[in-house]
Amino acid sequence: MKKNTATIHDISKALGIDSSTVSRALSNSALVTAKTKDKILKKAIELGYQKNTLASKLRTRKTNTIGVIVPRISRHFFASVISGIEDAAYDSGYDVIICQSLDNLEREKQLIQTMHSNRVDGILVSVSMETNTSDHFNEYKKDGFPIVFFDRPFMLKENINVIIDDYKASFEATEHMIEIGCKKIVHLRGPKTSELYNRRELGYKNALKNNGLDIDDNYILESRLMKEDGLELANKIARLGNIDGVFAANDTVAISTMQYLKEKGCNIPRDMAFVGFSNEPISAVIEPSLTTVGQADVEMGKVASLLLFELIKNTTDKINNQVTILEPNLIIRNSTSKFSKK
Amino acid sequence: MKKNTATIHDISKALGIDSSTVSRALSNSALVTAKTKDKILKKAIELGYQKNTLASKLRTRKTNTIGVIVPRISRHFFASVISGIEDAAYDSGYDVIICQSLDNLEREKQLIQTMHSNRVDGILVSVSMETNTSDHFNEYKKDGFPIVFFDRPFMLKENINVIIDDYKASFEATEHMIEIGCKKIVHLRGPKTSELYNRRELGYKNALKNNGLDIDDNYILESRLMKEDGLELANKIARLGNIDGVFAANDTVAISTMQYLKEKGCNIPRDMAFVGFSNEPISAVIEPSLTTVGQADVEMGKVASLLLFELIKNTTDKINNQVTILEPNLIIRNSTSKFSKK
DNA sequence: CTTCTAAATACAATCGATTGTATTTTTAAG
DNA sequence: CTTAAAAATACAATCGATTGTATTTAGAAG
């Protein structure tokens, strides 16, 4: 049933005009008379001609397409970054291919290989949580394949990164909790393999130190920051006793943990203040609404894209090893309204 | 800086073996000796060979890629459908290209054209809210380009659709509200251009009729079902007076409207019961948690994919005009716990 | 050591668009 | 009306992999 779409050769034959002229006419080249252009365009429409982009890409060695790999497209932060990327790409005439690694290293490898094999002009990556080596990227990078990393800082010394200032964000979030009167603040961090969470922890620790509070490693709880981790974390927090604040490295685990603590009879924010990270939409709607860190998402997508486009255009790699740091902003909501209501 | 990736011809030259043999060796054809295969494979690795998929696709006229167009990838329902699609595609050896129309018709047109131009083997579409004509699909369908529609019923008589039983879902949701004692139920519906919302409205109306309640067209409020519509809808509902139940055609607007009504001092569910549609994750977490309709999301992705694969394999269009209807399930939460708590 | 068959490899065309160069046509100048 | 220059079009190679067919090589049989 599938008919073959018309090609420039069909138009060429139908009109007795060489296919090279047809090609030039369709790309509106100045080398073709307006009159012949007209004939060709009419026939193209008549035959339902649709350019075979594959052939074009093969010949020109340019796909005008960039690839994006994120852990999960459904996460609001990534969806927003993607909006920023799509906007920038649209303005520059690039197509965008979106894929999710589901935080799985094997899948990430597979995706890069597929994208490279499809000869995208470059890729934007927020690495998976399991990614702790850059071998699978270097393989392509050494041939000059343009890659820009965003969100999750990755091998800062060797790559181009666009990130937010996680340290500063954590510092300010923690300091905010201290200001409203928290004395014993637990930090829920992510896997040690991720530099990101190391930075967030450092911000937390330094804020404590700067404000004369003790750092207790028992107050730092590690998990994969998934919804499912909430119960265990809530139990651990309850067992610690006297905790009056929780600073989580993402909203998902903050909300989940908060729910379980509420079920245990803990009143938030009166007994315990809560701060998350990422500004998931759900954070604004839950009870109490969650104080969290906004991550300049759309902007991050735009900035990362522009860097990638530069990299694609450039034949040298002079813009390598560049880290662009965007400003986070603390969004204060009811989960830290503890004393301000007094 | 960008080096060209090695091709089969580079391997061919390096070994003095014809490129056709190299090609066959790399695809592990039985026509090549194990010994030569070995030499070729070694050299391929040495040169960092990566198949140029574009060339392969062009030659074979097969891309092993399907396209997916959804309104928004960040919507939980679509993200789940996509999971189902990716699983099915992985099992069948297809790659998946995901795009979002942002509920914009022009963008939708653009995306189909780009995908077709890239010669994907077929596409899965949940049409945008603005889409009320099928012209831009028919253009491709008449050439036998495989398209399967899902989620939003679209020209059922002419196309292949995978949908849930919206009528039944609405009917059951409304009946559930009547059972718990609601007498004056408002329905928040989406644009008239979408058949989907017509069906949901019909389910609502018939449930009222079947239970001896009056149908009042003033109780049916139309909007784009966005978060931003919540305020106006809440005002309208307040003005109507005596409303004791709201059945919304999606969760987003249900939640937003509910928030505004709460701010006006309305106690939910005591004064007014609420039911949404789609089972967005946020619905489980808000206060009160929202009763809603689960839409067999992952399953829908799988079923739609399998149909598309069939369509791609088939040379006839005997499976055309087929509607697959999946079962919805009502998820009862606190927003309708009105009288059950008595 | 031939001769025939089967297995392995080489040749060459192809997918559809692009582009440098050659050829033809048009236009303008003499 | 001729001729040179400029403009328009045609020719042909190319991008990289695939595949039908032709050719060569190897192995077996006589």
XYZ file of C-alpha atoms (C1' of nucleotides) in Angstrom:
744
model
C 0.000 0.000 0.000
C 2.915 2.263 0.674
C 3.671 4.410 -2.293
C 7.063 5.925 -2.749
C 7.164 9.617 -2.273
C 8.166 11.575 -5.374
C 11.837 12.533 -5.687
C 13.584 15.321 -7.517
C 14.198 12.805 -10.289
C 10.485 12.331 -10.789
C 10.103 16.066 -11.156
C 13.150 16.119 -13.392
C 11.728 13.476 -15.734
C 8.255 14.941 -15.780
C 9.588 18.292 -16.937
C 12.671 17.291 -18.874
C 14.781 19.451 -16.576
C 17.919 18.116 -14.952
C 17.656 17.042 -11.346
C 20.451 19.401 -10.350
C 18.353 22.308 -11.521
C 15.360 20.910 -9.696
C 17.396 20.660 -6.529
C 18.589 24.236 -6.862
C 15.121 25.462 -7.668
C 13.669 23.834 -4.567
C 16.292 25.441 -2.397
C 15.540 28.726 -4.111
C 18.986 29.183 -5.571
C 19.783 32.335 -7.521
C 21.154 30.177 -10.318
C 17.677 29.256 -11.526
C 15.311 31.481 -13.521
C 12.099 32.516 -11.849
C 10.225 30.906 -14.713
C 11.763 27.452 -14.287
C 11.487 27.713 -10.548
C 7.803 28.255 -11.015
C 7.334 25.232 -13.229
C 9.315 23.060 -10.848
C 7.479 24.233 -7.764
C 4.111 23.620 -9.386
C 5.098 20.109 -10.418
C 6.529 19.440 -6.955
C 3.225 20.276 -5.378
C 1.363 18.292 -7.993
C 3.434 15.196 -7.291
C 3.281 15.700 -3.532
C 7.039 16.005 -3.352
C 8.580 15.846 0.113
C 12.319 16.179 0.426
C 14.124 13.073 1.610
C 16.059 14.581 4.457
C 18.154 11.457 4.871
C 19.678 11.839 1.430
C 20.254 15.500 2.041
C 21.911 14.885 5.382
C 24.106 12.189 3.936
C 25.302 14.385 1.122
C 25.847 17.552 3.104
C 27.231 15.826 6.192
C 25.079 18.144 8.229
C 21.870 17.103 9.936
C 20.825 20.358 11.553
C 19.694 18.236 14.416
C 20.850 18.129 18.002
C 20.219 15.386 20.506
C 19.151 15.825 24.115
C 19.574 13.138 26.759
C 17.930 13.646 30.131
C 17.208 11.194 32.918
C 13.416 11.615 32.713
C 11.363 13.804 30.439
C 8.471 13.850 32.887
C 10.456 15.670 35.543
C 9.318 19.254 35.506
C 12.831 20.620 35.661
C 13.910 18.696 32.573
C 10.723 19.492 30.724
C 11.475 23.169 31.318
C 15.087 22.842 30.233
C 13.831 21.149 27.083
C 11.484 24.080 26.437
C 14.488 26.369 26.596
C 16.428 24.120 24.251
C 13.569 23.876 21.760
C 13.146 27.634 21.721
C 16.832 28.223 21.072
C 16.951 25.441 18.489
C 13.940 26.825 16.677
C 15.570 30.232 16.447
C 18.725 28.706 15.004
C 16.973 26.311 12.651
C 17.894 23.106 14.431
C 15.687 20.097 15.025
C 15.766 18.477 18.426
C 15.693 14.799 19.312
C 14.769 14.069 22.906
C 15.603 10.871 24.757
C 15.495 9.714 28.369
C 18.144 7.583 30.011
C 15.891 6.717 32.962
C 19.031 7.248 35.055
C 20.418 4.066 33.568
C 24.018 4.039 32.364
C 23.597 1.300 29.776
C 20.682 3.101 28.227
C 22.656 6.318 28.189
C 25.477 4.634 26.282
C 23.019 3.157 23.836
C 21.379 6.531 23.240
C 24.619 8.357 22.519
C 25.640 5.689 20.094
C 22.304 5.831 18.283
C 22.425 9.603 18.109
C 25.981 9.644 16.857
C 25.147 6.966 14.359
C 22.342 9.182 13.133
C 24.939 11.924 12.864
C 23.269 14.556 14.996
C 25.420 17.672 14.928
C 25.934 17.583 18.676
C 24.320 16.598 21.946
C 23.213 18.091 25.234
C 23.392 15.752 28.183
C 22.333 15.663 31.777
C 24.106 12.488 32.808
C 22.345 9.627 34.519
C 22.724 9.089 38.229
C 24.730 5.952 37.534
C 27.251 7.723 35.346
C 30.601 8.038 37.081
C 32.947 7.625 34.142
C 33.225 9.632 30.966
C 34.635 6.871 28.781
C 31.510 6.555 26.704
C 31.595 10.276 25.993
C 35.322 10.547 25.348
C 35.092 7.966 22.612
C 33.113 10.509 20.606
C 34.666 13.673 21.965
C 38.106 12.763 20.718
C 36.753 12.895 17.168
C 35.461 16.378 17.848
C 31.848 15.428 18.412
C 30.286 18.400 20.207
C 28.868 17.653 23.642
C 27.600 20.079 26.270
C 26.684 18.891 29.761
C 24.069 20.604 31.840
C 22.438 20.402 35.244
C 24.613 17.678 36.696
C 28.214 18.910 36.856
C 30.311 16.380 35.029
C 34.086 16.237 34.828
C 34.288 20.011 35.030
C 37.916 20.158 34.055
C 37.511 18.341 30.755
C 34.106 19.349 29.487
C 31.701 22.150 28.794
C 29.176 22.459 31.588
C 26.166 24.607 32.321
C 25.096 24.278 35.920
C 23.591 26.244 38.713
C 25.573 27.201 41.729
C 24.607 24.230 43.847
C 26.934 25.173 46.610
C 25.476 28.626 46.921
C 21.925 27.350 46.637
C 22.480 24.861 49.453
C 24.266 27.397 51.545
C 21.437 29.877 51.249
C 18.748 27.289 51.793
C 20.445 26.066 54.952
C 21.101 29.570 56.183
C 17.437 30.368 55.660
C 16.514 27.475 57.943
C 18.963 28.672 60.549
C 17.532 32.168 60.360
C 14.043 30.956 61.135
C 15.452 29.181 64.184
C 16.403 25.633 63.209
C 19.220 24.185 65.295
C 19.313 20.514 64.333
C 19.086 20.193 60.583
C 19.172 16.893 58.761
C 20.420 16.776 55.172
C 19.004 14.228 52.731
C 21.620 13.736 50.062
C 21.898 11.683 46.873
C 24.484 9.103 45.809
C 28.155 9.759 46.510
C 28.944 9.050 42.863
C 27.406 12.343 41.909
C 29.522 15.435 42.320
C 26.310 17.411 42.443
C 25.315 16.026 45.791
C 28.787 16.528 47.180
C 28.479 20.212 46.385
C 25.075 20.465 47.944
C 26.334 18.783 51.062
C 29.253 21.167 51.228
C 26.934 24.166 51.046
C 24.889 22.715 53.865
C 27.936 22.040 56.017
C 29.483 25.433 55.468
C 26.252 27.202 56.288
C 26.141 25.333 59.597
C 29.762 26.116 60.324
C 29.423 29.776 59.385
C 26.564 30.074 61.817
C 28.253 28.338 64.686
C 26.305 25.089 64.485
C 27.895 21.659 64.830
C 28.255 19.362 61.872
C 27.111 15.865 62.731
C 27.650 13.208 60.076
C 24.765 11.226 61.529
C 22.533 14.036 60.344
C 23.513 13.398 56.744
C 21.380 10.639 55.225
C 22.126 9.208 51.816
C 19.577 7.652 49.446
C 18.629 7.594 45.787
C 16.193 10.406 46.574
C 13.220 8.495 45.254
C 9.692 8.592 46.536
C 10.189 5.060 47.846
C 13.024 6.187 50.102
C 10.745 8.480 52.081
C 9.534 5.945 54.615
C 12.956 4.751 55.671
C 14.264 8.296 55.840
C 11.301 9.405 57.936
C 12.003 6.543 60.342
C 15.655 7.463 60.592
C 14.806 11.093 61.243
C 12.309 10.132 63.920
C 14.915 7.934 65.590
C 17.459 10.759 65.663
C 15.102 12.789 67.876
C 14.951 16.581 68.316
C 15.354 17.281 64.621
C 13.799 20.637 63.776
C 14.674 20.973 60.120
C 15.233 18.863 57.009
C 17.053 20.057 53.933
C 16.554 17.585 51.068
C 18.562 17.489 47.842
C 15.399 17.158 45.821
C 11.683 17.841 46.131
C 10.528 14.308 45.504
C 12.182 12.871 48.561
C 11.396 15.974 50.597
C 7.699 15.590 49.941
C 7.636 11.865 50.476
C 9.559 12.099 53.734
C 7.389 14.956 54.884
C 4.241 12.921 54.287
C 5.516 10.024 56.374
C 6.587 12.310 59.184
C 3.178 13.953 59.136
C 1.594 10.532 59.487
C 3.751 9.988 62.550
C 2.130 13.067 64.045
C 4.886 15.508 63.288
C 3.569 19.013 62.601
C 5.270 20.787 59.722
C 6.503 23.482 59.882
C 5.839 23.949 63.626
C 7.862 20.954 64.817
C 10.069 20.643 61.809
C 10.876 22.901 58.874
C 11.400 21.459 55.387
C 13.309 22.657 52.328
C 13.539 20.842 49.014
C 15.426 21.365 45.795
C 14.217 21.741 42.168
C 10.861 23.451 42.492
C 8.725 20.633 41.179
C 5.197 21.923 40.516
C 3.833 19.660 43.168
C 5.781 21.619 45.778
C 3.512 24.607 45.425
C 0.358 22.598 45.905
C 1.016 20.239 48.789
C 0.169 21.014 52.371
C 2.218 22.771 53.603
C 3.656 24.179 50.410
C 7.367 23.425 50.177
C 10.199 25.930 50.326
C 12.607 24.944 47.578
C 15.359 26.022 45.187
C 14.462 27.227 41.694
C 17.033 26.157 39.149
C 16.872 28.601 36.235
C 15.562 25.776 34.075
C 14.463 27.427 30.835
C 17.501 29.655 30.906
C 19.753 26.671 31.390
C 18.340 25.093 28.250
C 18.914 28.242 26.256
C 22.436 28.832 27.484
C 23.473 25.224 26.954
C 22.020 25.224 23.431
C 23.815 28.390 22.432
C 27.081 26.938 23.663
C 26.448 23.802 21.656
C 25.689 25.783 18.518
C 28.969 27.645 18.988
C 30.774 24.378 19.374
C 29.169 23.013 16.217
C 30.112 26.054 14.189
C 33.646 26.188 15.499
C 36.375 24.136 13.994
C 38.708 24.620 16.928
C 37.945 23.614 20.471
C 38.886 26.870 22.080
C 35.641 27.008 24.029
C 36.398 23.761 25.736
C 36.706 23.345 29.506
C 34.187 26.024 30.163
C 31.823 26.089 33.109
C 28.830 28.387 33.012
C 27.254 28.886 36.395
C 23.698 30.169 36.643
C 22.122 31.748 39.692
C 19.638 29.688 41.705
C 16.810 31.341 43.616
C 15.318 30.275 46.901
C 11.523 30.062 46.789
C 10.166 30.512 50.282
C 6.854 28.833 51.086
C 4.962 27.573 54.115
C 7.179 24.651 55.050
C 9.596 27.168 56.550
C 7.092 29.654 57.917
C 7.832 28.348 61.387
C 8.680 31.469 63.266
C 7.793 34.116 60.803
C 4.198 33.547 61.837
C 4.899 34.297 65.454
C 38.670 19.802 14.803
C 35.949 17.436 13.736
C 37.377 14.284 12.278
C 35.377 12.208 9.906
C 34.331 8.906 11.290
C 35.745 5.896 9.468
C 33.531 4.296 6.811
C 33.386 0.803 5.383
C 35.551 2.107 2.560
C 38.306 3.003 4.964
C 38.231 -0.519 6.288
C 38.025 -1.799 2.745
C 41.117 0.115 1.672
C 43.100 -0.703 4.780
C 42.610 -4.418 4.231
C 42.331 -4.635 0.468
C 38.921 -6.224 0.840
C 35.936 -4.947 -1.113
C 33.504 -2.727 0.731
C 30.628 -5.053 -0.067
C 32.357 -7.806 1.841
C 33.065 -5.402 4.675
C 29.405 -4.463 4.798
C 28.317 -8.077 4.885
C 30.902 -8.934 7.496
C 29.700 -6.151 9.764
C 26.127 -7.346 9.498
C 27.391 -10.846 10.194
C 26.281 -12.323 6.906
C 26.783 -16.043 6.259
C 28.416 -15.188 2.954
C 31.660 -14.141 4.641
C 34.278 -16.483 6.099
C 34.840 -16.361 9.818
C 38.462 -15.512 9.155
C 37.747 -12.416 7.054
C 34.988 -11.367 9.426
C 37.547 -11.432 12.158
C 40.045 -9.278 10.286
C 37.328 -6.796 9.386
C 35.927 -6.578 12.875
C 39.361 -5.969 14.335
C 40.100 -3.232 11.849
C 36.683 -1.691 12.439
C 37.392 -1.399 16.126
C 40.895 -0.117 15.442
C 39.556 2.651 13.224
C 36.691 3.437 15.579
C 34.172 2.621 12.912
C 30.580 3.672 13.591
C 27.974 2.863 11.015
C 26.473 5.830 9.256
C 22.833 5.082 9.861
C 21.740 7.775 7.444
C 23.339 6.000 4.505
C 21.924 2.714 5.625
C 18.439 4.127 5.995
C 18.615 5.783 2.620
C 19.673 2.618 0.868
C 17.284 0.254 2.617
C 14.355 2.664 2.681
C 13.761 1.540 6.242
C 14.609 3.607 9.285
C 13.484 1.304 12.071
C 12.340 4.426 13.792
C 8.894 5.532 14.830
C 7.829 9.035 15.758
C 5.654 10.020 18.698
C 3.813 13.315 18.908
C 2.170 14.260 22.174
C 0.876 17.592 23.425
C 3.317 17.766 26.369
C 5.964 15.314 27.442
C 5.864 16.587 31.008
C 2.283 15.484 31.544
C 2.428 12.353 33.607
C -0.096 10.546 31.464
C 1.921 11.090 28.310
C 5.176 10.256 30.004
C 3.649 6.927 31.001
C 2.293 6.261 27.531
C 5.772 6.973 26.203
C 7.231 4.432 28.632
C 4.868 1.863 27.193
C 5.849 2.835 23.671
C 9.559 2.694 24.417
C 9.225 -0.736 25.971
C 7.336 -2.101 22.999
C 9.711 -0.428 20.553
C 12.730 -1.808 22.332
C 11.329 -5.322 22.099
C 10.736 -4.924 18.385
C 14.023 -3.206 17.626
C 12.637 0.213 16.819
C 14.055 3.564 17.821
C 11.669 6.221 19.084
C 11.642 9.929 18.373
C 9.589 11.960 20.803
C 8.173 15.416 20.096
C 5.673 17.716 21.763
C 3.123 19.789 19.914
C 2.401 21.979 22.945
C -1.246 21.675 21.870
C -0.432 23.878 18.919
C -1.733 22.903 15.495
C 0.972 24.628 13.492
C 3.658 22.923 15.478
C 1.927 19.614 15.021
C 1.920 20.062 11.260
C 5.565 21.005 11.325
C 6.484 17.960 13.370
C 4.713 15.477 11.115
C 6.389 16.973 8.121
C 9.815 16.789 9.729
C 9.262 13.211 10.819
C 7.995 12.162 7.422
C 10.866 13.940 5.796
C 13.179 11.929 7.995
C 11.311 8.880 6.792
C 10.297 7.426 10.121
C 8.489 4.157 9.477
C 5.313 5.404 11.121
C 3.980 7.709 13.812
C 1.904 7.605 16.961
C -0.091 10.752 17.634
C -2.162 12.223 20.380
C -3.533 15.219 18.518
C -3.273 18.745 19.828
C -6.258 20.437 21.380
C -6.455 22.762 18.402
C -6.632 19.965 15.872
C -10.087 19.706 14.346
C -9.233 18.684 10.811
C -7.304 15.706 9.538
C -6.047 17.303 6.343
C -2.472 17.417 7.492
C -2.578 13.715 8.289
C -4.449 12.610 5.186
C -1.790 14.126 3.002
C 0.551 11.425 4.277
C -1.968 8.685 4.898
C -3.003 8.548 1.276
C 0.536 7.449 0.415
C 0.222 4.671 2.944
C 2.206 6.356 5.710
C 1.312 4.455 8.900
C -0.321 6.531 11.612
C -1.955 5.391 14.840
C -3.860 7.833 17.025
C -4.124 7.366 20.751
C -5.689 8.994 23.795
C -7.692 11.628 21.990
C -10.272 9.948 19.741
C -9.744 11.308 16.269
C -11.883 10.751 13.195
C -12.783 7.296 14.427
C -14.320 6.206 11.159
C -11.236 6.855 9.069
C -8.335 6.072 11.338
C -6.782 3.639 13.764
C -7.404 4.734 17.323
C -6.471 3.492 20.760
C -8.497 5.204 23.428
C -10.046 4.619 26.787
C -13.769 4.475 27.224
C -14.237 8.119 28.108
C -17.956 7.839 28.127
C -17.919 5.004 30.591
C -15.283 6.675 32.748
C -17.314 9.865 32.982
C -20.480 7.967 33.601
C -18.940 6.031 36.470
C -17.238 9.065 37.934
C -20.497 11.016 37.923
C -22.459 8.097 39.283
C -19.938 7.782 42.095
C -20.610 11.391 43.046
C -24.337 10.810 42.983
C -23.918 7.754 45.176
C -22.147 9.726 47.869
C -25.027 12.184 47.807
C -24.244 14.971 45.351
C -27.317 16.557 43.796
C -25.975 19.582 41.956
C -22.914 18.609 40.013
C -20.981 21.001 37.808
C -18.993 19.640 34.877
C -15.807 21.386 33.772
C -15.265 20.471 30.142
C -12.655 21.219 27.494
C -13.011 22.790 24.049
C -15.948 21.798 21.867
C -13.529 21.070 19.038
C -12.396 17.946 20.813
C -14.576 14.865 20.484
C -13.025 13.633 23.686
C -14.717 16.244 25.776
C -18.015 15.687 24.042
C -17.881 12.061 25.117
C -16.993 12.946 28.663
C -19.860 15.395 28.797
C -22.218 12.754 27.463
C -21.174 10.302 30.178
C -21.808 12.960 32.777
C -25.223 13.835 31.370
C -26.360 10.260 31.049
C -25.306 9.461 34.583
C -27.435 12.359 35.800
C -30.390 11.277 33.682
C -30.097 7.630 34.691
C -30.252 8.673 38.316
C -33.198 10.998 37.973
C -31.234 14.243 38.231
C -31.861 17.268 36.024
C -29.414 18.296 33.368
C -28.744 22.019 33.513
C -26.560 23.452 30.745
C -25.552 26.260 33.076
C -23.747 23.633 35.094
C -21.511 22.801 32.187
C -18.536 25.163 32.058
C -16.127 25.187 29.151
C -12.468 26.220 29.295
C -9.060 25.138 28.034
C -8.669 23.228 31.292
C -5.474 25.029 32.190
C -4.301 25.969 35.643
C -4.976 29.598 34.735
C -8.648 28.874 34.167
C -9.171 27.855 37.782
C -9.909 31.270 39.200
C -12.626 32.169 36.742
C -14.190 28.734 37.048
C -14.167 28.948 40.836
C -15.926 32.296 40.610
C -18.537 30.924 38.256
C -19.156 27.958 40.512
C -19.503 30.193 43.536
C -21.993 32.350 41.672
C -24.124 29.350 40.750
C -24.717 28.627 44.429
C -25.637 25.334 46.098
C -23.173 23.335 44.039
C -22.196 20.202 45.936
C -19.981 18.464 43.395
C -17.572 19.232 40.564
C -16.551 16.750 37.911
C -13.623 18.116 35.897
C -12.363 16.745 32.589
C -8.791 16.870 33.803
C -6.858 16.972 37.065
C -5.029 20.198 36.397
C -8.141 22.324 36.308
C -9.779 20.307 39.072
C -6.906 21.034 41.413
C -6.622 24.681 40.475
C -10.341 25.281 40.823
C -10.400 23.401 44.099
C -7.638 25.604 45.500
C -9.490 28.788 44.650
C -12.724 27.476 46.125
C -10.887 26.522 49.302
C -9.559 30.063 49.517
C -13.141 31.281 49.336
C -13.822 29.228 52.436
C -15.373 26.227 50.745
C -14.661 22.982 52.588
C -13.821 20.080 50.338
C -15.206 17.430 50.408
C -17.755 18.421 53.102
C -19.374 21.264 51.151
C -18.385 20.126 47.715
C -17.026 16.872 46.298
C -14.420 16.906 43.526
C -13.476 14.424 40.825
C -10.751 14.889 38.226
C -9.558 12.970 35.219
C -6.085 11.560 34.300
C -4.575 10.641 37.634
C -1.745 13.144 37.616
C 0.725 12.309 40.397
C -0.061 15.564 42.110
C -3.617 14.349 42.691
C -2.479 11.843 45.272
C -0.529 14.379 47.273
C -2.714 17.456 47.521
C -5.076 18.154 50.391
C -7.614 16.617 50.050
C -6.306 13.951 47.705
C -8.299 13.945 44.485
C -10.589 11.213 43.240
C -9.797 10.765 39.561
C -9.870 8.474 36.538
C -6.850 6.289 35.736
C -6.305 5.941 32.021
C -4.403 2.688 31.402
C -1.445 4.775 30.261
C 1.442 2.336 29.880
C -0.871 -0.223 28.359
C -2.136 2.326 25.872
C 1.423 2.976 24.710
C 2.057 -0.719 24.245
C -1.165 -1.443 22.421
C -0.785 1.539 20.113
C 2.816 0.590 19.303
C 1.942 -2.973 18.441
C -0.786 -1.763 16.120
C 1.663 0.575 14.450
C 4.221 -2.197 13.977
C 1.529 -4.310 12.358
C 0.648 -1.459 10.086
C 4.282 -0.982 9.123
C 4.731 -4.644 8.296
C 1.511 -4.905 6.380
C 1.312 -3.984 2.761
C -2.459 -3.805 2.733
C -4.528 -1.537 4.918
C -6.884 -4.157 6.179
C -6.399 -3.100 9.774
C -7.640 0.369 9.051
C -10.650 1.960 10.720
C -10.012 0.121 13.918
C -10.825 1.440 17.361
C -9.289 -0.208 20.389
C -10.988 0.765 23.610
C -9.213 0.265 26.918
C -10.856 0.137 30.325
C -10.491 3.152 32.620
C -10.498 2.775 36.398
C -11.908 5.159 38.952
C -9.450 5.952 41.728
C -11.360 6.988 44.811
C -9.633 9.361 47.217
C -10.566 11.889 49.874
C -12.124 14.563 47.671
C -15.225 12.353 47.495
C -15.163 10.964 51.008
C -18.039 13.304 51.884
C -20.591 10.945 53.310
C -18.631 7.773 53.540
C -17.074 9.256 56.658
C -20.421 9.721 58.344
C 46.254 -33.209 -12.704
C 41.824 -31.894 -14.729
C 37.159 -30.582 -14.209
C 33.104 -29.335 -11.945
C 30.597 -27.349 -8.138
C 30.163 -24.626 -4.227
C 31.830 -21.132 -1.441
C 33.925 -16.650 -0.995
C 34.834 -12.347 -2.740
C 34.679 -8.471 -6.152
C 32.102 -5.507 -9.249
C 28.766 -2.194 -10.008
C 24.352 -0.102 -9.490
C 21.426 2.036 -6.262
C 19.028 5.021 -2.539
C 17.919 10.826 -3.250
C 19.914 15.105 -2.875
C 23.878 18.249 -3.569
C 27.518 20.729 -5.905
C 31.736 21.698 -8.790
C 32.409 21.990 -13.533
C 31.190 21.819 -18.327
C 28.061 23.098 -21.779
C 24.430 25.562 -23.791
C 21.537 29.516 -24.144
C 20.640 34.222 -23.697
C 21.855 38.954 -23.740
C 24.465 42.808 -24.917
C 27.974 45.064 -27.273
C 30.398 46.075 -31.406
C 24.921 39.795 -37.962
C 28.905 38.290 -35.269
C 31.043 37.516 -30.978
C 32.196 37.790 -26.270
C 30.480 37.741 -21.705
C 27.073 36.444 -18.600
C 23.368 33.688 -17.277
C 20.978 29.365 -17.138
C 21.024 24.651 -17.421
C 23.118 19.933 -17.932
C 26.604 16.551 -16.690
C 28.754 13.776 -13.454
C 30.737 12.721 -9.106
C 29.730 12.262 -4.360
C 27.910 11.129 0.521
C 28.176 5.675 2.906
C 25.940 1.510 2.997
C 23.474 -2.273 0.621
C 22.598 -5.971 -2.617
C 22.020 -8.520 -7.116
C 25.182 -10.445 -10.161
C 29.624 -11.674 -11.916
C 33.990 -13.481 -11.041
C 37.442 -15.819 -8.590
C 39.013 -19.196 -5.379
C 38.856 -23.427 -2.925
C 37.569 -27.998 -2.390
C 35.935 -32.404 -4.058
C 35.524 -35.874 -7.349
C 37.163 -38.422 -11.101
